[in-house]
Short mmCIF file of C-alpha atoms and ligand atoms in Angstrom, two decimals:
data_model
loop_
_atom_site.label_atom_id
_atom_site.label_comp_id
_atom_site.label_asym_id
_atom_site.label_seq_id
_atom_site.Cartn_x
_atom_site.Cartn_y
_atom_site.Cartn_z
CA UNK A 89 22.72 -17.37 -10.82
CA UNK A 90 24.92 -18.67 -8.24
CA UNK A 91 22.59 -22.00 -5.85
CA UNK A 92 21.63 -20.99 -2.14
CA UNK A 93 21.41 -24.18 0.18
CA UNK A 94 17.72 -25.03 0.27
CA UNK A 95 17.31 -23.89 4.54
CA UNK A 96 17.93 -20.46 2.20
CA UNK A 97 15.67 -20.71 -0.45
CA UNK A 98 12.35 -22.24 0.20
CA UNK A 99 10.55 -20.90 -2.15
CA UNK A 100 12.48 -21.54 -5.60
CA UNK A 101 14.51 -24.18 -6.01
CA UNK A 102 17.36 -23.24 -9.32
CA UNK A 103 17.60 -26.59 -11.72
CA UNK A 104 19.05 -25.02 -14.93
CA UNK A 105 16.18 -24.16 -17.91
CA UNK A 106 16.25 -20.46 -16.52
CA UNK A 107 17.73 -19.43 -19.80
CA UNK A 108 15.53 -16.15 -20.09
CA UNK A 109 16.89 -14.49 -16.23
CA UNK A 110 20.11 -15.86 -17.17
CA UNK A 111 20.35 -14.17 -20.14
CA UNK A 112 18.71 -11.24 -18.43
CA UNK A 113 21.59 -11.08 -15.94
CA UNK A 114 24.51 -11.44 -19.07
CA UNK A 115 22.45 -9.10 -21.16
CA UNK A 116 23.12 -11.65 -24.38
CA UNK A 117 20.47 -11.89 -26.22
CA UNK A 118 18.10 -15.55 -26.16
CA UNK A 119 18.77 -17.07 -29.31
CA UNK A 120 22.64 -16.43 -28.69
CA UNK A 121 22.78 -18.73 -26.23
CA UNK A 122 24.02 -22.58 -26.19
CA UNK A 123 21.20 -23.58 -23.40
CA UNK A 124 22.99 -26.62 -22.25
CA UNK A 125 21.40 -26.66 -18.79
CA UNK A 126 18.92 -29.24 -18.57
CA UNK A 127 19.22 -33.46 -18.87
CA UNK A 128 16.48 -33.53 -21.04
CA UNK A 129 16.97 -35.32 -24.45
CA UNK A 130 18.18 -33.21 -27.61
CA UNK A 131 15.98 -35.36 -29.64
CA UNK A 132 12.36 -35.13 -28.58
CA UNK A 133 9.63 -37.74 -29.72
CA UNK A 134 8.05 -36.48 -33.24
CA UNK A 135 4.35 -34.47 -31.82
CA UNK A 136 1.64 -36.80 -34.36
CA UNK A 137 -1.51 -34.98 -35.11
CA UNK A 138 -3.87 -34.37 -32.41
CA UNK A 139 -7.29 -34.85 -33.16
CA UNK A 140 -9.78 -31.63 -32.72
CA UNK A 141 -11.87 -33.26 -29.86
CA UNK A 142 -8.77 -34.47 -27.93
CA UNK A 143 -8.25 -30.12 -27.73
CA UNK A 144 -11.93 -29.61 -27.14
CA UNK A 145 -12.64 -31.90 -24.54
CA UNK A 146 -12.21 -32.09 -20.70
CA UNK A 147 -9.35 -34.87 -20.09
CA UNK A 148 -10.09 -38.43 -18.67
CA UNK A 149 -7.60 -40.77 -18.27
CA UNK A 150 -7.40 -42.78 -21.23
CA UNK A 151 -6.82 -46.67 -20.91
CA UNK A 152 -4.80 -46.93 -23.87
CA UNK A 153 -1.88 -44.26 -22.52
CA UNK A 154 -2.42 -46.82 -18.52
CA UNK A 155 -1.98 -50.14 -20.79
CA UNK A 156 0.93 -48.87 -22.72
CA UNK A 157 2.61 -47.83 -19.67
CA UNK A 158 1.80 -50.74 -18.26
CA UNK A 159 4.22 -52.86 -20.79
CA UNK A 160 6.73 -49.94 -21.64
CA UNK A 161 7.40 -50.05 -17.74
CA UNK A 162 6.61 -53.54 -17.25
CA UNK A 163 4.06 -52.87 -14.37
CA UNK A 164 0.43 -53.09 -13.48
CA UNK A 165 0.79 -51.01 -10.61
CA UNK A 166 0.45 -47.68 -12.94
CA UNK A 167 -1.19 -44.30 -12.92
CA UNK A 168 -0.07 -41.13 -15.31
CA UNK A 169 0.60 -37.91 -13.52
CA UNK A 170 1.36 -34.24 -14.24
CA UNK A 171 5.18 -35.06 -14.38
CA UNK A 172 6.74 -37.05 -11.53
CA UNK A 173 7.44 -33.95 -9.97
CA UNK A 174 3.52 -33.61 -9.09
CA UNK A 175 3.90 -37.23 -7.05
CA UNK A 176 7.23 -35.26 -5.58
CA UNK A 177 5.40 -32.94 -4.43
CA UNK A 178 2.43 -34.78 -2.56
CA UNK A 179 3.74 -37.86 -1.30
CA UNK A 180 3.95 -36.02 2.30
CA UNK A 181 0.59 -35.52 2.03
CA UNK A 182 -0.36 -38.60 1.05
CA UNK A 183 1.80 -40.10 4.31
CA UNK A 184 0.49 -38.18 6.55
CA UNK A 185 -3.67 -38.11 5.19
CA UNK A 186 -3.11 -42.64 5.61
CA UNK A 187 -0.99 -42.66 8.80
CA UNK A 188 -1.43 -41.08 12.23
CA UNK A 189 1.73 -40.23 12.69
CA UNK A 190 3.81 -37.54 13.45
CA UNK A 191 6.20 -36.18 10.68
CA UNK A 192 8.57 -34.97 14.02
CA UNK A 193 8.82 -38.27 14.19
CA UNK A 194 9.80 -40.14 10.76
CA UNK A 195 13.54 -40.15 9.59
CA UNK A 196 13.90 -39.11 5.05
CA UNK A 197 16.93 -40.06 4.59
CA UNK A 198 17.89 -38.34 1.30
CA UNK A 199 20.96 -38.51 -0.71
CA UNK A 200 23.54 -35.72 -0.10
CA UNK A 201 23.44 -34.67 -3.41
CA UNK A 202 20.78 -34.91 -5.85
CA UNK A 203 17.56 -33.36 -7.14
CA UNK A 204 16.95 -31.12 -4.37
CA UNK A 205 12.75 -30.93 -4.79
CA UNK A 206 12.20 -33.94 -3.02
CA UNK A 207 13.90 -32.89 0.48
CA UNK A 208 11.65 -29.77 -0.19
CA UNK A 209 8.81 -31.32 0.10
CA UNK A 210 9.37 -33.55 3.01
CA UNK A 211 11.27 -30.68 4.86
CA UNK A 212 8.45 -28.30 4.31
CA UNK A 213 5.95 -30.79 5.79
CA UNK A 214 7.43 -30.93 9.00
CA UNK A 215 9.36 -34.54 8.63
CA UNK A 216 12.94 -35.50 10.07
CA UNK A 217 15.70 -34.45 7.16
CA UNK A 218 18.97 -37.13 7.01
CA UNK A 219 20.97 -37.24 4.31
CA UNK A 220 22.59 -39.96 3.08
CA UNK A 221 26.55 -40.59 0.94
CA UNK A 222 26.28 -44.22 0.80
CA UNK A 223 22.63 -46.03 0.96
CA UNK A 224 21.28 -45.94 4.54
CA UNK A 225 22.55 -49.18 6.98
CA UNK A 226 20.10 -51.19 8.98
CA UNK A 227 21.65 -49.16 11.93
CA UNK A 228 20.89 -46.60 10.41
CA UNK A 229 16.95 -47.29 9.84
CA UNK A 230 14.43 -46.65 12.47
CA UNK A 231 10.77 -47.58 12.79
CA UNK A 232 8.93 -45.88 9.88
CA UNK A 233 11.77 -44.40 8.07
CA UNK A 234 11.81 -43.34 4.55
CA UNK A 235 14.37 -43.36 2.07
CA UNK A 236 14.05 -41.80 -1.04
CA UNK A 237 16.83 -42.81 -3.68
CA UNK A 238 17.36 -40.86 -7.21
CA UNK A 239 18.37 -43.86 -9.08
CA UNK A 240 20.16 -42.95 -11.46
CA UNK A 241 21.05 -40.05 -9.78
CA UNK A 242 20.88 -36.12 -10.86
CA UNK A 243 23.26 -34.90 -10.83
CA UNK A 244 26.08 -37.25 -10.32
CA UNK A 245 24.98 -40.38 -12.37
CA UNK A 246 25.22 -42.89 -9.06
CA UNK A 247 23.45 -46.07 -10.33
CA UNK A 248 22.18 -48.55 -7.49
CA UNK A 249 21.55 -52.02 -8.95
CA UNK A 250 18.37 -53.64 -8.62
CA UNK A 251 19.54 -56.50 -6.44
CA UNK A 252 20.71 -53.30 -3.29
CA UNK A 253 17.83 -52.23 -3.70
CA UNK A 254 15.44 -54.99 -3.41
CA UNK A 255 17.16 -55.91 -0.47
CA UNK A 256 16.70 -52.37 1.01
CA UNK A 257 13.41 -52.80 0.54
CA UNK A 258 12.99 -55.75 2.83
CA UNK A 259 15.09 -53.70 5.60
CA UNK A 260 12.47 -50.60 4.93
CA UNK A 261 9.19 -52.79 4.97
CA UNK A 262 10.54 -54.97 8.34
CA UNK A 263 10.64 -51.25 9.59
CA UNK A 264 6.53 -50.76 8.01
CA UNK A 265 8.52 -47.68 6.32
CA UNK A 266 8.61 -46.14 3.12
CA UNK A 267 11.03 -46.86 0.16
CA UNK A 268 10.55 -43.89 -2.67
CA UNK A 269 12.71 -44.24 -5.75
CA UNK A 270 13.02 -41.61 -8.64
CA UNK A 271 13.82 -43.44 -11.96
CA UNK A 272 13.81 -40.11 -13.68
CA UNK A 273 16.64 -40.96 -15.73
CA UNK A 274 16.09 -44.37 -15.60
CA UNK A 275 15.11 -45.16 -19.26
CA UNK A 276 18.32 -44.73 -20.87
CA UNK A 277 20.10 -47.42 -18.31
CA UNK A 278 21.08 -51.00 -20.02
CA UNK A 279 20.95 -53.49 -18.36
CA UNK A 280 17.75 -52.00 -16.90
CA UNK A 281 18.22 -51.44 -13.00
CA UNK A 282 14.56 -50.32 -12.61
CA UNK A 283 13.02 -51.89 -9.59
CA UNK A 284 8.98 -51.02 -10.52
CA UNK A 285 8.39 -55.14 -11.52
CA UNK A 286 8.33 -55.09 -7.07
CA UNK A 287 5.52 -51.82 -6.54
CA UNK A 288 3.31 -54.77 -5.13
CA UNK A 289 4.89 -53.98 -2.58
CA UNK A 290 3.01 -51.24 -0.49
CA UNK A 291 6.32 -50.22 0.96
CA UNK A 292 7.13 -49.28 -2.28
CA UNK A 293 6.73 -45.72 -4.37
CA UNK A 294 8.81 -45.47 -8.04
CA UNK A 295 7.90 -42.63 -9.54
CA UNK A 296 9.02 -41.93 -13.57
CA UNK A 297 9.43 -39.07 -15.95
CA UNK A 298 8.26 -38.85 -19.71
CA UNK A 299 9.79 -35.92 -19.73
CA UNK A 300 13.56 -36.20 -19.59
CA UNK A 301 14.11 -39.77 -22.26
CA UNK A 302 11.33 -39.07 -24.65
CA UNK A 303 12.45 -35.19 -24.24
CA UNK A 304 9.13 -34.04 -23.74
CA UNK A 305 9.30 -32.13 -20.37
CA UNK A 306 6.57 -29.14 -21.65
CA UNK A 307 3.48 -31.76 -21.53
CA UNK A 308 4.20 -32.42 -18.21
CA UNK A 309 3.77 -36.15 -17.79
CA UNK A 310 4.62 -38.50 -15.67
CA UNK A 311 4.20 -42.10 -13.77
CA UNK A 312 3.39 -43.63 -10.45
CA UNK A 313 3.75 -46.60 -9.36
CA UNK A 314 2.91 -48.48 -6.27
CA UNK A 315 0.53 -50.70 -4.69
CA UNK A 316 -2.96 -49.79 -6.18
CA UNK A 317 -4.66 -48.92 -2.07
CA UNK A 318 -1.91 -45.97 -3.24
CA UNK A 319 -2.34 -45.13 -6.36
CA UNK A 320 -5.86 -44.63 -5.57
CA UNK A 321 -5.19 -42.48 -2.59
CA UNK A 322 -3.02 -40.69 -4.61
CA UNK A 323 -5.69 -40.31 -7.21
CA UNK A 324 -8.62 -38.20 -4.55
CA UNK A 325 -5.52 -36.36 -3.83
CA UNK A 326 -5.26 -35.10 -7.52
CA UNK A 327 -6.43 -32.55 -9.91
CA UNK A 328 -9.68 -33.86 -11.27
CA UNK A 329 -8.27 -33.42 -14.46
CA UNK A 330 -4.52 -34.28 -13.61
CA UNK A 331 -3.21 -34.81 -17.06
CA UNK A 332 -4.60 -32.67 -20.42
CA UNK A 333 -5.23 -34.48 -23.41
CA UNK A 334 -2.67 -34.13 -26.24
CA UNK A 335 -0.09 -35.19 -23.45
CA UNK A 336 -2.07 -38.23 -23.14
CA UNK A 337 -2.72 -38.44 -26.72
CA UNK A 338 1.67 -38.21 -27.60
CA UNK A 339 2.41 -40.14 -24.74
CA UNK A 340 0.10 -43.53 -25.72
CA UNK A 341 1.80 -43.22 -28.82
CA UNK A 342 5.54 -42.69 -27.60
CA UNK A 343 5.07 -45.81 -25.29
CA UNK A 344 4.37 -47.90 -27.81
CA UNK A 345 6.41 -47.19 -30.15
CA UNK A 346 9.46 -49.35 -29.91
CA UNK A 347 11.64 -48.35 -32.87
CA UNK A 348 11.69 -45.37 -31.96
CA UNK A 349 12.88 -46.18 -28.77
CA UNK A 350 15.64 -48.22 -29.98
CA UNK A 351 16.56 -45.42 -32.20
CA UNK A 352 16.87 -43.02 -28.97
CA UNK A 353 18.30 -45.52 -26.68
CA UNK A 354 21.43 -46.08 -30.27
CA UNK A 355 21.48 -41.90 -30.53
CA UNK A 356 21.51 -40.80 -26.56
CA UNK A 357 24.78 -42.98 -26.08
CA UNK A 358 26.39 -42.19 -29.02
CA UNK A 359 25.93 -38.48 -28.39
CA UNK A 360 26.35 -39.03 -24.59
CA UNK A 361 29.94 -40.74 -24.86
CA UNK A 362 30.93 -38.02 -27.43
CA UNK A 363 29.97 -35.51 -25.00
CA UNK A 364 32.01 -36.85 -22.56
CA UNK A 365 35.38 -37.38 -24.73
CA UNK A 366 34.99 -33.91 -25.20
CA UNK A 367 34.83 -32.80 -21.56
CA UNK A 368 37.94 -35.19 -20.99
CA UNK A 369 39.76 -34.14 -23.57
CA UNK A 370 39.55 -30.43 -22.52
CA UNK A 371 39.20 -30.43 -18.74
CA UNK A 372 40.59 -34.21 -17.98
CA UNK A 373 44.09 -34.50 -20.21
CA UNK A 374 45.76 -31.15 -19.31
CA UNK A 375 45.99 -32.79 -15.61
CA UNK A 376 46.81 -36.29 -16.50
CA UNK A 377 50.42 -35.55 -14.91
CA UNK A 378 48.81 -32.89 -12.46
CA UNK A 379 49.23 -32.63 -8.76
CA UNK A 380 46.23 -34.42 -7.63
CA UNK A 381 44.05 -31.77 -9.11
CA UNK A 382 40.45 -32.90 -8.24
CA UNK A 383 38.41 -33.30 -11.30
CA UNK A 384 36.62 -36.15 -12.42
CA UNK A 385 33.51 -37.06 -15.27
CA UNK A 386 30.06 -38.82 -13.99
CA UNK A 387 26.85 -38.86 -15.72
CA UNK A 388 24.79 -41.07 -17.80
CA UNK A 389 23.15 -40.75 -21.30
CA UNK A 390 21.03 -38.20 -20.93
CA UNK A 391 23.59 -35.53 -19.06
CA UNK A 392 27.42 -35.91 -18.01
CA UNK A 393 28.50 -33.79 -15.13
CA UNK A 394 31.84 -32.72 -14.39
CA UNK A 395 33.07 -32.20 -10.68
CA UNK A 396 35.56 -29.37 -10.61
CA UNK A 397 36.93 -27.34 -8.25
CA UNK A 398 36.66 -23.63 -10.32
CA UNK A 399 32.93 -25.35 -10.94
CA UNK A 400 31.23 -21.81 -10.34
CA UNK A 401 34.53 -19.49 -12.18
CA UNK A 402 34.08 -21.89 -14.88
CA UNK A 403 29.97 -21.43 -14.81
CA UNK A 404 30.28 -17.67 -14.91
CA UNK A 405 32.88 -17.64 -17.38
CA UNK A 406 30.74 -20.09 -19.63
CA UNK A 407 27.40 -17.72 -19.13
CA UNK A 408 30.36 -14.72 -20.41
CA UNK A 409 30.38 -17.08 -23.47
CA UNK A 410 26.57 -17.70 -23.97
CA UNK A 411 26.70 -20.87 -22.85
CA UNK A 412 23.90 -22.18 -20.24
CA UNK A 413 24.98 -25.24 -18.12
CA UNK A 414 23.69 -25.77 -14.56
CA UNK A 415 25.94 -25.46 -11.60
CA UNK A 416 25.37 -27.89 -8.99
CA UNK A 417 23.79 -26.95 -5.82
CA UNK A 418 27.28 -27.44 -4.02
CA UNK A 419 29.02 -25.08 -6.20
CA UNK A 420 31.82 -27.82 -7.12
CA UNK A 421 30.33 -29.91 -10.33
CA UNK A 422 28.82 -28.27 -13.59
CA UNK A 423 26.30 -30.29 -15.44
CA UNK A 424 26.01 -30.82 -19.33
CA UNK A 425 22.80 -31.71 -21.01
CA UNK A 426 23.80 -34.46 -24.03
CA UNK A 427 24.00 -31.94 -26.86
CA UNK A 428 22.54 -32.59 -30.36
CA UNK A 429 24.67 -32.33 -33.15
CA UNK A 430 24.69 -28.89 -34.07
CA UNK A 431 24.84 -27.81 -30.58
CA UNK A 432 28.18 -30.00 -29.72
CA UNK A 433 29.83 -28.51 -32.95
CA UNK A 434 29.23 -25.24 -31.29
CA UNK A 435 29.77 -26.78 -27.97
CA UNK A 436 33.64 -27.97 -28.79
CA UNK A 437 34.44 -24.72 -30.57
CA UNK A 438 33.25 -22.76 -27.37
CA UNK A 439 35.94 -25.20 -24.88
CA UNK A 440 38.20 -24.82 -27.26
CA UNK A 441 37.76 -20.96 -27.49
CA UNK A 442 37.80 -21.15 -23.09
CA UNK A 443 41.17 -23.75 -23.05
CA UNK A 444 43.12 -20.95 -25.09
CA UNK A 445 41.52 -18.04 -22.84
C1 PLP B 60 15.62 -36.47 -10.43
C2 PLP B 60 14.57 -35.81 -11.12
N1 PLP B 60 13.32 -36.64 -10.76
C3 PLP B 60 12.24 -35.82 -11.43
C4 PLP B 60 11.84 -34.85 -12.13
C5 PLP B 60 10.92 -33.89 -12.32
O1 PLP B 60 10.51 -34.51 -13.77
P1 PLP B 60 9.12 -34.37 -14.37
O2 PLP B 60 8.27 -33.75 -13.69
O3 PLP B 60 9.05 -33.62 -15.30
O4 PLP B 60 8.88 -35.71 -15.02
C6 PLP B 60 13.57 -34.21 -12.24
C7 PLP B 60 13.30 -33.13 -12.95
O5 PLP B 60 14.18 -32.32 -13.37
C8 PLP B 60 14.77 -34.77 -11.50
O6 PLP B 60 15.62 -34.02 -12.08
#
């Protein structure tokens, strides 16, 4: 499954996690695969007993959940959504519904490399797409510019400091634009570089995901932090039962459980460091004295990304071994999800076999 540029495939993007299709493609039964294709923690928040009435009743937004989210994310301006993906899909319409501007006149700046659902959303709505490698400068930005920052970036792991984004917000506010910061992977960053505490500002939107750090991508819950004006408008665009009751119940407990959160932090640091060391030994050390071969490793506590000139060949060869990682959109890198200790042993064995083949 090789990635296509966005304009060749506006219907569906590949993000990892499509093991069924890969297993069929390589004719290897599902249970024989080691699936490290996502950036979701391999250790998830334990599912508590859920009272029967939560399953039976239509979900209403739980005050307890919002209070827990305010404390965990350190903001008063927050709403639950069915995954941060739901916000990514709705932001362009939110903009168009409540401003009287034509999308083709508005520049939307997106990272050249990064989670492509942002681009798809703004592009499909007719906005003027621009790409950046380094954040756009004052000279780049025009009136009403919208800048999307994924912090830390998926898959590069690049992290912008709080200070840098605070300065960018000032510039954008002066141009009556929007700054959209996707902090889906921020929970593992120490010290925290979130700018969620600034969302009283009407020009700032911060997205948070529960799926990654808490390892609960399947329950489909995330958060948007923005000025109350925008939160109300977005609520009006959402479905009446936006987030299911069990997801709200579990997430309230997860957000309140500080002991579990700090254990999770420690575990992810340990496991991601081990993964980085394994990738270094396998792919970087053999080339230490090499002749300018451009291989590098980046990432964060939820994934590690190997930039490699033979990424596509490696991806295919790994698939033949039953190892599924994420071939990045540019076909120049492989993103490895963090393996749990059992998965780590299998990965180490597969990589050793790979080196000797
Ligand atoms: C950078 C980024 N943002 C947002 C999402 C959406 O996550 P969710 O809808 O599970 O919160 C993803 C999913 O992979 C992602 O990688």
